[in-house]
Structures are given as structure tokens and as C-alpha cells.
Short mmCIF file of C-alpha atoms and ligand atoms in Angstrom, two decimals:
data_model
loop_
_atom_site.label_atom_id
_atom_site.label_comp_id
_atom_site.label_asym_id
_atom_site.label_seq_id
_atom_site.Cartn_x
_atom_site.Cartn_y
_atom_site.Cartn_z
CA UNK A 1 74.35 74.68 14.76
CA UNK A 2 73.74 74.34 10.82
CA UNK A 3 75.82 76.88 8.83
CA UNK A 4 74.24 77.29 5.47
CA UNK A 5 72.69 79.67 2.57
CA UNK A 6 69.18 80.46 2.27
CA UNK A 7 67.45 81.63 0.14
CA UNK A 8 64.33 84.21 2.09
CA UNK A 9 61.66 84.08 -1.02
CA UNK A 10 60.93 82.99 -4.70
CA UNK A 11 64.02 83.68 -6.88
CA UNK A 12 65.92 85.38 -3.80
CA UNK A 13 69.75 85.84 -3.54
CA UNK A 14 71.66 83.26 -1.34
CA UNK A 15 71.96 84.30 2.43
CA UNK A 16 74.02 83.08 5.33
CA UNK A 17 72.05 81.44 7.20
CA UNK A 18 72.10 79.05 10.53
CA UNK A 19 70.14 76.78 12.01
CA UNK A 20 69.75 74.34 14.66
CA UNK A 21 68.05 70.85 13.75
CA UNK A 22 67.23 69.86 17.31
CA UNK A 23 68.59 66.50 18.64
CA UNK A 24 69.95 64.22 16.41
CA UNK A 25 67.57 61.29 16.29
CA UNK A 26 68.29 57.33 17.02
CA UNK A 27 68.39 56.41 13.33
CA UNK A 28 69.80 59.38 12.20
CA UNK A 29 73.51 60.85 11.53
CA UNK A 30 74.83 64.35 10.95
CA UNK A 31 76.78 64.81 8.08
CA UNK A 32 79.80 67.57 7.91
CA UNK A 33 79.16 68.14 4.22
CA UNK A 34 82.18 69.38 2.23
CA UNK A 35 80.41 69.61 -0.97
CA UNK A 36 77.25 69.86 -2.45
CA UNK A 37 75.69 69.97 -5.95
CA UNK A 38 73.09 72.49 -7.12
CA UNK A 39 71.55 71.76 -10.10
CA UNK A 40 68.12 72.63 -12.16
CA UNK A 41 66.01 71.33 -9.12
CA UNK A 42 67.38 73.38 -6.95
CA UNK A 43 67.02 76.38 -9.28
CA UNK A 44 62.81 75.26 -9.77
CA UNK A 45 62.81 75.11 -5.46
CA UNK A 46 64.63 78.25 -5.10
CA UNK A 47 62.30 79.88 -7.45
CA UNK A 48 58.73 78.16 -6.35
CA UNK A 49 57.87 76.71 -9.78
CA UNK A 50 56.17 73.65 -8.12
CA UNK A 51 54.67 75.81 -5.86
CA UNK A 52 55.75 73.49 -2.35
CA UNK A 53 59.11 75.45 -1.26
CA UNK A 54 58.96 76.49 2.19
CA UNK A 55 61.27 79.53 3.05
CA UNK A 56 64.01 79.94 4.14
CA UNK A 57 65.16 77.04 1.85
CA UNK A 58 68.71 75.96 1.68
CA UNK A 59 69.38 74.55 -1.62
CA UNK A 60 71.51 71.60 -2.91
CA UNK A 61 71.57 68.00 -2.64
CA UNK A 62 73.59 65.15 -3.54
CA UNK A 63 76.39 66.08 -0.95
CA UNK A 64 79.60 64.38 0.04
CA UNK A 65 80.77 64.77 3.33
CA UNK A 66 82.03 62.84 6.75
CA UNK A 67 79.69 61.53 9.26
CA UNK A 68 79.86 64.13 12.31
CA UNK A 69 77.54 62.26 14.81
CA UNK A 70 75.47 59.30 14.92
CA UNK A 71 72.19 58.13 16.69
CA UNK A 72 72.39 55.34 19.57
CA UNK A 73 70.96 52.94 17.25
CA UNK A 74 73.34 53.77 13.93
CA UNK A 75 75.51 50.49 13.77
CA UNK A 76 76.43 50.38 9.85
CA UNK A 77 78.36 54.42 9.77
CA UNK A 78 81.00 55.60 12.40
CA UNK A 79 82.78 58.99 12.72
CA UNK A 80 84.84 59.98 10.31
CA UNK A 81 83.60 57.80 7.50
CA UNK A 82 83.23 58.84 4.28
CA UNK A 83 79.31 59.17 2.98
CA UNK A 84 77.04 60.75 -0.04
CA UNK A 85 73.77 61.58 0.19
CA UNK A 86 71.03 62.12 -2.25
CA UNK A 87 67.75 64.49 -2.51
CA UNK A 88 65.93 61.79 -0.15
CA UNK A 89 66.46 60.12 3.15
CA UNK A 90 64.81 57.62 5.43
CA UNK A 91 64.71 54.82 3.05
CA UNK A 92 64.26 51.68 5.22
CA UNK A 93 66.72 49.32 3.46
CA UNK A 94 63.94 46.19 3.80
CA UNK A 95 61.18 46.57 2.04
CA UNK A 96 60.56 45.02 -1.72
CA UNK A 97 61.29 48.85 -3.53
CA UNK A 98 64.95 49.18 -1.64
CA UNK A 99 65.91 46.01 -2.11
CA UNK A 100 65.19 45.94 -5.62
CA UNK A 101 67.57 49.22 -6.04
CA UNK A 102 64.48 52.08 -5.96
CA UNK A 103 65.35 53.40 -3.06
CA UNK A 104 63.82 56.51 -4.16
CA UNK A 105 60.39 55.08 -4.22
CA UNK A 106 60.01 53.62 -0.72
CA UNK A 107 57.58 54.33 1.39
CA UNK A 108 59.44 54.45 4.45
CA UNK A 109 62.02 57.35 1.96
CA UNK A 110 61.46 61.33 3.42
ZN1 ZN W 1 62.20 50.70 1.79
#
């Protein structure tokens, strides 16, 4: 189970809030975040100024935290290791755009 805040509708206060993300897929790890940043694009998400946010929303990104669990095909991250995260995910690591550093413009990137 996901223990977060929420927030419930455009500019709404921060709720507790939990979750459950369904089985943790093949390629995928969980991440026991200790910290997260919130910064101005949270704020614009929270508040539905690009008019995409999908409620509840749990804001913040860029979080450091330990790797809780991995998928049976996660070779390169073990349990217990140290990892940061960004606002995307899913890059592939092969294509032209990763390799090149742009990670944030693959097409492979959720
Ligand atoms: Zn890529």
C-alpha cells in the first residue's frame, strides 16, 4: 500500500491518502521514498493550470529514496540501494535520445 498526500480538486489542501499500485511490473521497482521535492510544477498540477491533472493527485517529484522491490527482470538496482528519480520514468536507456543524455525526450519515457 502507497502512503501519500492528495490533493481531491483544483487548488485543494493536502490529504492523507493511500493507494495500492497493483503488482509491481517486470521492469519496474518500488521506491521507499524518503524525500521528495515540490516545486512550481507541482503547484500548476495541484491547481489545474494546464488543464490535464487527474484527481486525486499526489504531488512532488524528483525523490530520493531506497529501492523497496524489484521486477524479475531488474538486473542493474538491488534492495537497499540508494536511487533518485525524476518527473519521468520508462526511459529505455537504448535509443539515440537516452544515449545522447535526453532522457527526458524518449519515446519509450512515461
Ligand atoms: Zn530511449
Amino acid at each position: 500500500m502507497i502512503h501519500a498526500y492528495a490533493v481531491f480538486e483544483p487548488g485543494g489542501e493536502l490529504k492523507h491518502y493511500e493507494y495500492d499500485p497493483g503488482p509491481l511490473g517486470a521492469q519496474q521497482v518500488e521506491i521507499q521514498v524518503e524525500h521528495c521535492g515540490i516545486c512550481h510544477s507541482d503547484l500548476s498540477m495541484i491547481d489545474n493550470e494546464w488543464g490535464m491533472t487527474q484527481y486525486p493527485l499526489v504531488p512532488g517529484h524528483e525523490v530520493i529514496g531506497t529501492i523497496g522491490a524489484v521486477g524479475s527482470l531488474v538486473t542493474h538496482l538491488s534492495l537497499g540501494q540508494r536511487v533518485g528519480l525524476g518527473w519521468q520514468s520508462g526511459y529505455c536507456m537504448t535509443c539515440e535520445t537516452c544515449m545522447s543524455g535526453d532522457h527526458n525526450l524518449c519515446p519509450s519515457a512515461e
